[in-house]
XYZ file of C-alpha atoms in Angstrom:
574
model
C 0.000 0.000 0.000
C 2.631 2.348 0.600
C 4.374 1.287 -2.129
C 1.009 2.130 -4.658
C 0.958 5.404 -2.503
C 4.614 6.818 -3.270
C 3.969 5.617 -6.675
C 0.821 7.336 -6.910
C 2.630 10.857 -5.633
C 5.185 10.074 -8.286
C 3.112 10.462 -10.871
C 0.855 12.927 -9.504
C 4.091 15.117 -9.474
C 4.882 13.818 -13.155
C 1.602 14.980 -14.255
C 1.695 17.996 -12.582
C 4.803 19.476 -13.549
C 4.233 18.445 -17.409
C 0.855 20.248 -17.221
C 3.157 23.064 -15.991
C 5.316 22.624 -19.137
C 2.414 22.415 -21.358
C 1.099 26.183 -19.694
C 4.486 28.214 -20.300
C 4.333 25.883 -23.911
C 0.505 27.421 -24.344
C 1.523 31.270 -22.786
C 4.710 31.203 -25.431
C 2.844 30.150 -28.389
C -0.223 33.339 -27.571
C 2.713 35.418 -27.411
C 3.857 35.067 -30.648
C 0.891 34.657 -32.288
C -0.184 38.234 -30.662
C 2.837 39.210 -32.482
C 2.179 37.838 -35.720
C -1.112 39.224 -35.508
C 0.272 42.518 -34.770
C 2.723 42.387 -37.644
C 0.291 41.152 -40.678
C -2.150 44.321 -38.812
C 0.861 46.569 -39.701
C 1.637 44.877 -43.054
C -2.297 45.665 -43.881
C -1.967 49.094 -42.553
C 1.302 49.642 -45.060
C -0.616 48.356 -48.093
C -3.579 50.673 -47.752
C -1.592 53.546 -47.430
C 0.672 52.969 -50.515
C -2.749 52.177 -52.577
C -3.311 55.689 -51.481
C -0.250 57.576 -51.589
C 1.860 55.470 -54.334
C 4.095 58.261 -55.185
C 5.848 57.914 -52.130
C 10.037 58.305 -51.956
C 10.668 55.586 -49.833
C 14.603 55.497 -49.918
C 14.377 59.519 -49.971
C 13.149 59.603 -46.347
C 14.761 56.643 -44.748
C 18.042 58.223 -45.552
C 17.310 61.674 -43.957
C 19.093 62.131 -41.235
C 16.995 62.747 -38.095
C 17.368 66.516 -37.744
C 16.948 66.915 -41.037
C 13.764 64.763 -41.497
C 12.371 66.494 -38.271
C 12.835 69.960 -39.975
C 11.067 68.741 -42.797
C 7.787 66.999 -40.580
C 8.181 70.538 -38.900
C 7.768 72.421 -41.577
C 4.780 70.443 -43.616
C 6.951 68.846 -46.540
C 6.294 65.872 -45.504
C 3.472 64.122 -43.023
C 3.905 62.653 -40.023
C 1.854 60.032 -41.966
C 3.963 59.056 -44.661
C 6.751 58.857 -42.508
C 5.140 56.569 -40.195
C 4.443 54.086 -42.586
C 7.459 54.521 -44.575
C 9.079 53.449 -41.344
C 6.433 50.489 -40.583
C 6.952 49.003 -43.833
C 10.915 49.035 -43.197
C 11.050 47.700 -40.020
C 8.847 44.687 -41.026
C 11.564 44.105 -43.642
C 14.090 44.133 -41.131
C 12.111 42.207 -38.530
C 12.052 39.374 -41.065
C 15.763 39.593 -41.758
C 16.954 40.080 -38.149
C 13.789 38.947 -35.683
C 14.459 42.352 -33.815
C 10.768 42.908 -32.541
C 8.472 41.723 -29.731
C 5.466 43.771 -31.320
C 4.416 46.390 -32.971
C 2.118 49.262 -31.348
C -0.949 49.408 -33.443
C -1.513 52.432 -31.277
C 0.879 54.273 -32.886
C -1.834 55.141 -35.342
C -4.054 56.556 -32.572
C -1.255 58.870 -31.847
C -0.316 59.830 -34.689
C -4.229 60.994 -35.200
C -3.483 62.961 -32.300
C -0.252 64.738 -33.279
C -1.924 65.895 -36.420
C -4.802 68.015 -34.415
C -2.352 69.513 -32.195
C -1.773 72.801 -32.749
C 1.702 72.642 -30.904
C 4.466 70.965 -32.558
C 6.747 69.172 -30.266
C 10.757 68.433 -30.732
C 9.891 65.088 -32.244
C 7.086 65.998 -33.911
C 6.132 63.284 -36.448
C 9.112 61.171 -35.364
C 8.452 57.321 -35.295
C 10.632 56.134 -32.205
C 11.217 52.443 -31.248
C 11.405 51.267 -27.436
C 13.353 48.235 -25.882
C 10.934 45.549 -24.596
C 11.126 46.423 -21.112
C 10.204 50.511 -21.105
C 6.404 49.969 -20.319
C 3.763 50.745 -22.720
C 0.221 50.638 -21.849
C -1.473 47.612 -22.954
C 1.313 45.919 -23.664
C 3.837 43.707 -22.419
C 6.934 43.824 -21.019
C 8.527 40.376 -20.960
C 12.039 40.800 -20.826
C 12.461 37.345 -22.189
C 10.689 35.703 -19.090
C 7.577 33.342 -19.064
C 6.016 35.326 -16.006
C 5.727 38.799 -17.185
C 3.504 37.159 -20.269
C 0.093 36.991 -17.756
C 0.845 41.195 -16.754
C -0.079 44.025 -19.653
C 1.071 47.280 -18.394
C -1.605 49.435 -16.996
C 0.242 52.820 -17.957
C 2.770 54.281 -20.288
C 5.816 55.007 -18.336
C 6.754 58.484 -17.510
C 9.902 58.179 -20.802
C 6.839 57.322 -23.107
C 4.887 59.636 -22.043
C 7.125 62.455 -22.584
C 7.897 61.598 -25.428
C 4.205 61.423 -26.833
C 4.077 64.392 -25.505
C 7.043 66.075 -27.630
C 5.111 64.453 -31.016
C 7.187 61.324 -31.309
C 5.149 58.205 -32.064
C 6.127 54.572 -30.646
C 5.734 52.342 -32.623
C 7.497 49.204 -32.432
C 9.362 47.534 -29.275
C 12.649 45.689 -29.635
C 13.831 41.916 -28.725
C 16.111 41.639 -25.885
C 17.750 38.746 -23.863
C 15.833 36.636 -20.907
C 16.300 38.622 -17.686
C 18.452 41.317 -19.320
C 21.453 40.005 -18.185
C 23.397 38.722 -21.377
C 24.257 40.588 -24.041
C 23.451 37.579 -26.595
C 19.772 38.639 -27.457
C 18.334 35.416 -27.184
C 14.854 34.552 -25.108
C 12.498 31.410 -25.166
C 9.473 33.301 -26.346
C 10.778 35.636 -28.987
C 13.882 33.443 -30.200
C 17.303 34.816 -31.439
C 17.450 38.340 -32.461
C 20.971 38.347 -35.183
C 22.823 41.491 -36.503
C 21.429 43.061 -39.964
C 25.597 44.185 -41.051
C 26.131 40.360 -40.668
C 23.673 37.729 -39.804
C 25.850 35.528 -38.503
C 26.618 37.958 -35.519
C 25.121 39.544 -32.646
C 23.826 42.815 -32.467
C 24.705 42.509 -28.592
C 22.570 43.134 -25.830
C 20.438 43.571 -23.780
C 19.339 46.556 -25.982
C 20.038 43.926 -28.887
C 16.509 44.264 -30.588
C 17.097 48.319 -31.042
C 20.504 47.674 -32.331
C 19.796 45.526 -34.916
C 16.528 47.765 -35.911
C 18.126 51.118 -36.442
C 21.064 49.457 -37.513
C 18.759 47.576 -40.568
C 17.005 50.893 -41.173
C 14.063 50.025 -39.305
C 13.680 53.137 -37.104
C 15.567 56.385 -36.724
C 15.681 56.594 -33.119
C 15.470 54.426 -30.391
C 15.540 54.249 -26.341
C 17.388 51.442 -24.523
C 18.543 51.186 -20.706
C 22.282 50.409 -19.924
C 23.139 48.503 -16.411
C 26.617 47.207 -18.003
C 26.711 48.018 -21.561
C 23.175 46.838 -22.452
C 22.936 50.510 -24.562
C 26.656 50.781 -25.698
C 27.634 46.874 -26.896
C 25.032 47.160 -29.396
C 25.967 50.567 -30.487
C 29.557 48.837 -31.005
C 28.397 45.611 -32.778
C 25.365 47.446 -35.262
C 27.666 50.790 -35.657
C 25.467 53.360 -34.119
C 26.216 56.070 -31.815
C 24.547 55.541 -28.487
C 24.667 57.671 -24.820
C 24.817 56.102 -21.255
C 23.723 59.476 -19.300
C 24.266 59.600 -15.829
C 21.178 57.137 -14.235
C 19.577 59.577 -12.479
C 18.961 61.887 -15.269
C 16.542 60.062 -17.482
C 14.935 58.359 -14.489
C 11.924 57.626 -14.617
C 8.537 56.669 -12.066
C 7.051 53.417 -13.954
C 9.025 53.107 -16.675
C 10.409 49.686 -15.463
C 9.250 45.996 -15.694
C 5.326 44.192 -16.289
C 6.092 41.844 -12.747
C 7.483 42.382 -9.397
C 9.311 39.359 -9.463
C 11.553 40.836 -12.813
C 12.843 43.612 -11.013
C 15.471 41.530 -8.593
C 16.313 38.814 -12.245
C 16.395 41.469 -14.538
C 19.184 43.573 -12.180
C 17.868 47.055 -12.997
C 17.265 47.647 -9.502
C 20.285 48.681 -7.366
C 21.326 50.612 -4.867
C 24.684 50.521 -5.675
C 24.578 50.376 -9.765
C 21.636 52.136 -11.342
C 20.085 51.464 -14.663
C 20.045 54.498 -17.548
C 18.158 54.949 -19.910
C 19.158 56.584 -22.794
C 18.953 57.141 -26.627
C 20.346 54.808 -29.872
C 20.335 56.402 -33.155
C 22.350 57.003 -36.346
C 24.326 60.163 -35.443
C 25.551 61.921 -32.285
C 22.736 65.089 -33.359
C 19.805 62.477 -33.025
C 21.101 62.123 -29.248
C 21.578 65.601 -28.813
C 18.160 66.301 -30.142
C 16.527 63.158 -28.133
C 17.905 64.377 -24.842
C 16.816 68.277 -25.544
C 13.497 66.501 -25.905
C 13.165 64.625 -22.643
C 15.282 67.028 -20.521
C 11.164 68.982 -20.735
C 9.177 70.364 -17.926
C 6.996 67.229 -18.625
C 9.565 65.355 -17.534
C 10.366 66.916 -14.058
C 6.563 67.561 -13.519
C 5.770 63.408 -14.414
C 8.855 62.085 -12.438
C 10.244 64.845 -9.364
C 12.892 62.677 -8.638
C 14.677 63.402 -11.848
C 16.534 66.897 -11.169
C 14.890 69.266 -13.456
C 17.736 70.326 -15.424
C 17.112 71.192 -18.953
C 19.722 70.143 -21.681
C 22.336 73.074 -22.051
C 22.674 73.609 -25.874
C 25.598 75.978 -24.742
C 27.715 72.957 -24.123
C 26.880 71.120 -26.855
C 27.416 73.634 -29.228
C 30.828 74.884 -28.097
C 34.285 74.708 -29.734
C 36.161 74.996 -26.930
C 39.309 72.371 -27.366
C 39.135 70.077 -24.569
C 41.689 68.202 -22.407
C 40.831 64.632 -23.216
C 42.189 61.520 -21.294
C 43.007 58.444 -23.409
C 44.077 54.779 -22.652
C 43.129 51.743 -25.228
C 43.226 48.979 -22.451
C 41.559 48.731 -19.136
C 44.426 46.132 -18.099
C 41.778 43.496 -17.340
C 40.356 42.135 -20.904
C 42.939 42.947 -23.684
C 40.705 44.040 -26.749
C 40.949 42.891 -30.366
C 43.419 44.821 -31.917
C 41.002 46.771 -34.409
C 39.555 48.312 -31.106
C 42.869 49.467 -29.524
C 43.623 51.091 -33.473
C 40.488 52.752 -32.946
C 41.466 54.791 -29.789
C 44.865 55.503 -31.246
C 44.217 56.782 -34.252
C 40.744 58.892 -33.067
C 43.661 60.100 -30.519
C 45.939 61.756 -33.442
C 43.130 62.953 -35.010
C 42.072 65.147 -31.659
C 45.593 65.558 -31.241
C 45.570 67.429 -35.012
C 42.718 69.399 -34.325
C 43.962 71.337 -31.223
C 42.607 68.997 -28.434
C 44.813 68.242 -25.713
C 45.261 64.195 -24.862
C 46.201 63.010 -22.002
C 47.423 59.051 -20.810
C 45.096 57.839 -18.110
C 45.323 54.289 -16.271
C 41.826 53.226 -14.960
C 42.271 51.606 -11.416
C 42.493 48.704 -9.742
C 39.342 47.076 -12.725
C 39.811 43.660 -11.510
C 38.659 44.772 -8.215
C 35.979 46.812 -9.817
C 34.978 44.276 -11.697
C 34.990 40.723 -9.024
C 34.292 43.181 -5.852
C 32.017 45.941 -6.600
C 30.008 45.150 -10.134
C 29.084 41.615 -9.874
C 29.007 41.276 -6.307
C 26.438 44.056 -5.600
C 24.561 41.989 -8.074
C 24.944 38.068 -6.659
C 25.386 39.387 -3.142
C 22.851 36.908 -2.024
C 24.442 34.371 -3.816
C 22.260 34.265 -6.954
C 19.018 33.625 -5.012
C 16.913 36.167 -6.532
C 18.136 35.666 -10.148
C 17.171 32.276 -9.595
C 13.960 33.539 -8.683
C 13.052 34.942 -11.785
C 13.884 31.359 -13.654
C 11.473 29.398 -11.149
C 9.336 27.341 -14.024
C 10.997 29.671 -16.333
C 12.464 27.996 -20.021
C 15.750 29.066 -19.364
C 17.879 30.448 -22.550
C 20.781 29.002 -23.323
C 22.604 31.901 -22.845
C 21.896 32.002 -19.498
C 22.528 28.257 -18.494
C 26.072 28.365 -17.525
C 24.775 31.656 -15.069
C 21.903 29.717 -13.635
C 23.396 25.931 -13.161
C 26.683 27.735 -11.181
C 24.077 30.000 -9.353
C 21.866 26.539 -8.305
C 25.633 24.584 -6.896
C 25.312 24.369 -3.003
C 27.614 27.016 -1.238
C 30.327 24.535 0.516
C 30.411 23.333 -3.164
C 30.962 26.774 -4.386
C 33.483 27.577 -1.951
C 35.600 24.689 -2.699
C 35.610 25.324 -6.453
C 37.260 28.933 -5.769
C 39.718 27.168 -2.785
C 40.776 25.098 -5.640
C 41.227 27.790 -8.245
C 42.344 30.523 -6.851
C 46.022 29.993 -8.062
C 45.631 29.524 -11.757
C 45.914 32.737 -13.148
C 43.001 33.534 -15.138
C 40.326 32.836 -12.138
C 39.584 36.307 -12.553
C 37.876 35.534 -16.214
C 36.413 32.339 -14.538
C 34.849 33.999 -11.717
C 33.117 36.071 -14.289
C 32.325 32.906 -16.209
C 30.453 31.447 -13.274
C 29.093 34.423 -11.583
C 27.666 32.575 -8.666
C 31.404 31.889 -7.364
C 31.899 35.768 -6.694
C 31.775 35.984 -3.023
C 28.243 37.259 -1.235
C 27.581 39.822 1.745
C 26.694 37.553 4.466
C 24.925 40.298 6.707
C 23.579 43.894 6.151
C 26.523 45.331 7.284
C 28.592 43.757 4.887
C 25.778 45.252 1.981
C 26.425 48.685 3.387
C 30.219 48.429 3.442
C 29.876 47.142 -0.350
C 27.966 50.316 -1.142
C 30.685 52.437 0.623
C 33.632 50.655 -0.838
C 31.614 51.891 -4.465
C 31.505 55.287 -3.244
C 35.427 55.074 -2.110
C 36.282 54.257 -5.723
C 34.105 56.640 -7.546
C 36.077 59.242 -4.834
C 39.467 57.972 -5.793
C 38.839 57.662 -9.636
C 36.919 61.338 -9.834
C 40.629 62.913 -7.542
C 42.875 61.154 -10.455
C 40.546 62.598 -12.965
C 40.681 66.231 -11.421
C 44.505 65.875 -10.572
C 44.981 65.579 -14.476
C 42.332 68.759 -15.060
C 40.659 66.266 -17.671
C 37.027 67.656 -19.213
C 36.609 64.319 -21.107
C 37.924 60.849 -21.751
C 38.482 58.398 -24.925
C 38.855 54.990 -23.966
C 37.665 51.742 -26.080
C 34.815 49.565 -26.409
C 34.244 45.819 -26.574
C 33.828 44.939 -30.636
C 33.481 43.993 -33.630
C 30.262 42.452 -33.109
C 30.583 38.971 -32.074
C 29.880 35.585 -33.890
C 26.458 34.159 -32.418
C 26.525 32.315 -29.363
C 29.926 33.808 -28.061
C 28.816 36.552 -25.960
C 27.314 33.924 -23.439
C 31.218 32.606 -23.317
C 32.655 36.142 -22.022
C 30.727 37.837 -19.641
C 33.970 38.819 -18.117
C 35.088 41.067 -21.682
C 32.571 43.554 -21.165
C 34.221 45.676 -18.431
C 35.149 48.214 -20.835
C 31.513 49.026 -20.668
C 30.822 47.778 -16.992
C 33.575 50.194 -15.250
C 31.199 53.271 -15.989
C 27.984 51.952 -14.544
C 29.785 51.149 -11.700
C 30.979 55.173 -11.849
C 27.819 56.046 -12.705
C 28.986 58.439 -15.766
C 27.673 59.203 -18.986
C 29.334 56.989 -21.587
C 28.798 57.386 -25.015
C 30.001 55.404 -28.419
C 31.077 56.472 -31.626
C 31.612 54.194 -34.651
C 35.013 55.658 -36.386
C 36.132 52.927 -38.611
C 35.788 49.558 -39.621
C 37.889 45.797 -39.278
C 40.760 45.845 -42.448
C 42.075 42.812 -43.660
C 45.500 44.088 -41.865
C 43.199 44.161 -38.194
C 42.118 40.667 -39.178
C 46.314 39.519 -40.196
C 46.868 41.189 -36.201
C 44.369 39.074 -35.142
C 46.137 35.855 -35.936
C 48.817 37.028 -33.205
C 46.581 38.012 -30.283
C 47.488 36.634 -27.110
C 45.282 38.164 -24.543
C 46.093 38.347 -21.074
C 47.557 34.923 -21.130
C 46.766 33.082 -24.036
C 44.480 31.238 -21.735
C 41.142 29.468 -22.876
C 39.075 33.088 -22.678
C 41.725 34.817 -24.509
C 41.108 31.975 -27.343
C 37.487 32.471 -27.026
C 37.411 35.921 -27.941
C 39.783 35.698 -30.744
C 37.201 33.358 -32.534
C 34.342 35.376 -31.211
C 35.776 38.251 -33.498
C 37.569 36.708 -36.184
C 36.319 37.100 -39.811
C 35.074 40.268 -39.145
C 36.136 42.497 -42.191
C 33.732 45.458 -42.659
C 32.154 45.302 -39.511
C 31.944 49.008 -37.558
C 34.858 49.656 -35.121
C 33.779 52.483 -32.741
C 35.046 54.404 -29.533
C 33.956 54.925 -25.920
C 33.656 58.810 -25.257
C 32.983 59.778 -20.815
C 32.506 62.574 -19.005
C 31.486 63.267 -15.478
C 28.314 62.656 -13.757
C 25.737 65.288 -14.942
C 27.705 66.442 -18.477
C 25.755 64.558 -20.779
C 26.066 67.398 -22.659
C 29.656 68.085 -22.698
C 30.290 63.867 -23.092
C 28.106 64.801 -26.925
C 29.968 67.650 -27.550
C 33.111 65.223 -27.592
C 31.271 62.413 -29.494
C 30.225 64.980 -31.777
C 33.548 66.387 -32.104
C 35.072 62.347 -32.321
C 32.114 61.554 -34.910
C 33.448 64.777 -37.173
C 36.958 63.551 -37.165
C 36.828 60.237 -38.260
């Protein structure tokens, strides 16, 4: 009898975890058939207006550069109409090519109703914008890749949405990002592989992969992504755009984050100790410029007080000033590809030849930053709630190595970096399997980890001010990497991660592209070590001929502004 009982619970459980299967299977498959809907809605909505409008110079206005095209919408040469579905019919093209979207927002045509009574023309008046998954829309979703945030449509546009309705832009599509955010492959159960539209083989990066690969295909003009490590900036770098990390607190805004409670902790946007950004994507440094003018609004401060109500200073921007510019073209931690470090160098001599004055710079101490204070403020509980967000969760494959060395038992854990700790590239490995970073084991130790991240933003802000820098050029992760490699090197990103950790604006610039001669220097990249990571990334890169090379452009905290000016002034140059 007891036998038949435990038998009897054995198959009860059997049963009841594949009817759990067969629900996420069910809530998937209504996902993307909401999308499909959405998309042959959009495709109809294209057709009708070119049986209406057939004259229309499709390839005229997709290659207008933003300021341009919004001088045009501004003054009444062309409609906010044809634009919009100039741009719908593209980014189903590109959708196809590159599986960038989640959706489209067949409210967009509601709103763009409503632009064309108002009587006031806002900064983006006409402007179709795309949005990465996450940055709530009402009525939609906001997955970010995971299975629970499919039952939750947001109630409300967030406040970033709202403004920029408000300034005439129209959303109209939102971009495909990785499960949980924390990857920058661009791969999630529901919405699949997102690849890059320069070279489908690639990745666009991530998290804001979806945007990258959008703009980057023609798809959109402007876009908005968030940034916790790179998640704007890596895709800038792999798709060739120009994209701006502002300081967190300056875009910030009430309700502009996930569909469920339980993403906030798995998708790591919430931190004390590292904030989340938001910030713009686009074809040219001037489409940021103009994006930020836009959002820096009093609708903006009125919708979200916390942000400080500080308009964008066109002053800045606009000035000619030379600058004092502090360089390096390796953090000491991940050696780049070669192509990057030519990059930095040669966008060096050409600031150096316009009257700019550059500096050498050594970032500190970035294997502390990056083993102490980036990944341990996130997996300071050991990885419990990232796990939480995977609990009867399809978890990516990008994410497995993550989530299996997050589920090993501590003592088990602990061992693993006893018996490590002297090979020299544990560093990389730690990064590898995140869950073997140490934890704070009390509160006290979580408020000494926030106060060791204020120490170093201290220290790195007096060698900044010692050398009277206004700005700093410093490289990127890139070329965009073959598919399936970015899960590989978590650890290569700190190029990218140092500045969250800082919390200053961080911007890229695409100056050049990979030559056969970057690809010969290749062959002879060793890396830190020549160790198994160092290997990893030189296949991750290789046969990358063509693909954009760009530049990481910083400033301090609150000089978004002044960090464009220099992008601007980079951008000209090469």
């Amino acid at each position: 009898a007891a036998l038949a009982l435990l038998g009897g619970s054995v198959a009860a459980l059997g049963l009841w975890k594949w009817l759990g299967k067969k629900r996420i299977q069910k809530k998937m498959e209504d996902a993307r058939r909401t999308r499909e809907e959405g998309m042959k809605k959009m495709a109809k909505a294209v057709q009708q207006f070119r049986e209406q409008v057939p004259s229309v110079q499709r390839d005229a206005i997709l290659s207008l550069p933003l300021l341009e095209l919004t001088g045009r919408l501004q003054e009444g040469s062309l409609s906010p109409r044809t634009v919009l579905y100039t741009y719908l019919e593209k980014a189903l093209e590109v959708t196809q090519q590159t599986n960038c979207l989640t959706h489209f927002i067949p409210e967009c045509e509601e709103q763009l109703q409503e632009i064309e009574r108002r009587k006031e023309k806002g900064l983006l008046y006409g402007i179709p914008v795309s949005i990465k998954d996450h940055i709530g829309h009402k009525g939609h979703l906001a997955t970010c890749g995971l299975m629970q945030c499919l039952d939750t449509v947001m109630e409300e546009d967030s406040v970033l949405v709202k403004v920029l309705k408000k300034q005439g832009a129209i959303p109209f599509a939102m971009t495909n990002v990785p499960q949980s955010l924390f990857s920058y492959e661009c791969s999630n159960p529901i919405f699949g592989q997102t690849l890059n539209p320069l070279d489908t083989k690639r990745s666009p990066g991530g998290s804001a992969g979806g945007e990258g690969a959008l703009i980057a295909g023609g798809g959109s003009i402007l876009g908005i992504g968030s940034d916790i490590g790179g998640s704007i900036r890596l895709p800038s770098s792999f798709c060739g755009l120009c994209g701006l990390k502002p300081t967190a607190e300056r875009l910030r805004g009430v309700g502009w984050g996930l569909a469920h409670p339980s993403a906030h902790c798995g998708c790591l946007l919430l931190s004390h100790a590292v904030h989340c950004a938001l910030g713009p994507m686009a074809r040219d440094v001037d489409s940021l410029a103009l994006c930020m003018k836009a959002l820096l609004c009093q609708e903006m401060f009125q919708l979200d007080p916390s942000v400080p109500p500080i308009p964008f200073n066109e002053e800045i921007y606009s000035s000619s000033t030379p600058l004092r510019v502090g360089y390096y073209d390796t953090d000491g931690y991940f050696p780049l590809p070669p192509c990057m470090r030519r990059a930095v160098k040669e966008t060096r001599s050409a600031l150096q030849a316009a009257g700019h004055q550059l500096v050498p710079f050594s970032p500190p101490r970035i294997p502390y930053v990056m083993n102490e204070l980036f990944m341990k403020t996130f997996f300071a509980d050991g990885g419990r709630a990232f796990l939480d967000v995977f609990t009867g969760n399809i978890v990516d494959p990008g994410l497995k190595p993550q989530v299996n060395s997050c589920k090993m038992p501590r003592l088990v854990k602990k061992l693993l970096a006893l018996l490590l700790k002297p090979l020299q590239f544990l560093l990389l490995l730690q990064l590898k399997d995140v869950a073997m970073i140490s934890t704070c084991r009390s509160v006290q130790e979580m408020w000494d980890h926030h106060h060791q991240i204020q120490v170093y933003r201290s220290q790195f802000i007096s060698q900044w001010q010692e050398l009277q820098l206004d700005v700093m050029l410093c490289p990127v992760l890139g070329p965009a990497f073959t598919t399936g490699y970015p899960r590989k090197l978590l650890g290569a990103i700190s190029s990218t991660m140092l500045y969250n950790v800082l919390n200053f604006p961080a911007g890229i610039v695409p100056v050049s592209t990979v030559t056969q001669e970057d690809e010969e220097e290749l062959k002879l990249y060793k890396g830190c070590c020549d160790d198994p990571w160092d290997r990893t990334l030189k296949q991750a890169v290789s046969g990358a001929v063509g693909m954009p090379v760009a530049v990481q452009c910083v400033a301090l905290p609150w000089q978004e502004e002044l960090c464009l000016r220099f992008m601007k002034e980079v951008e000209t140059l090469s």
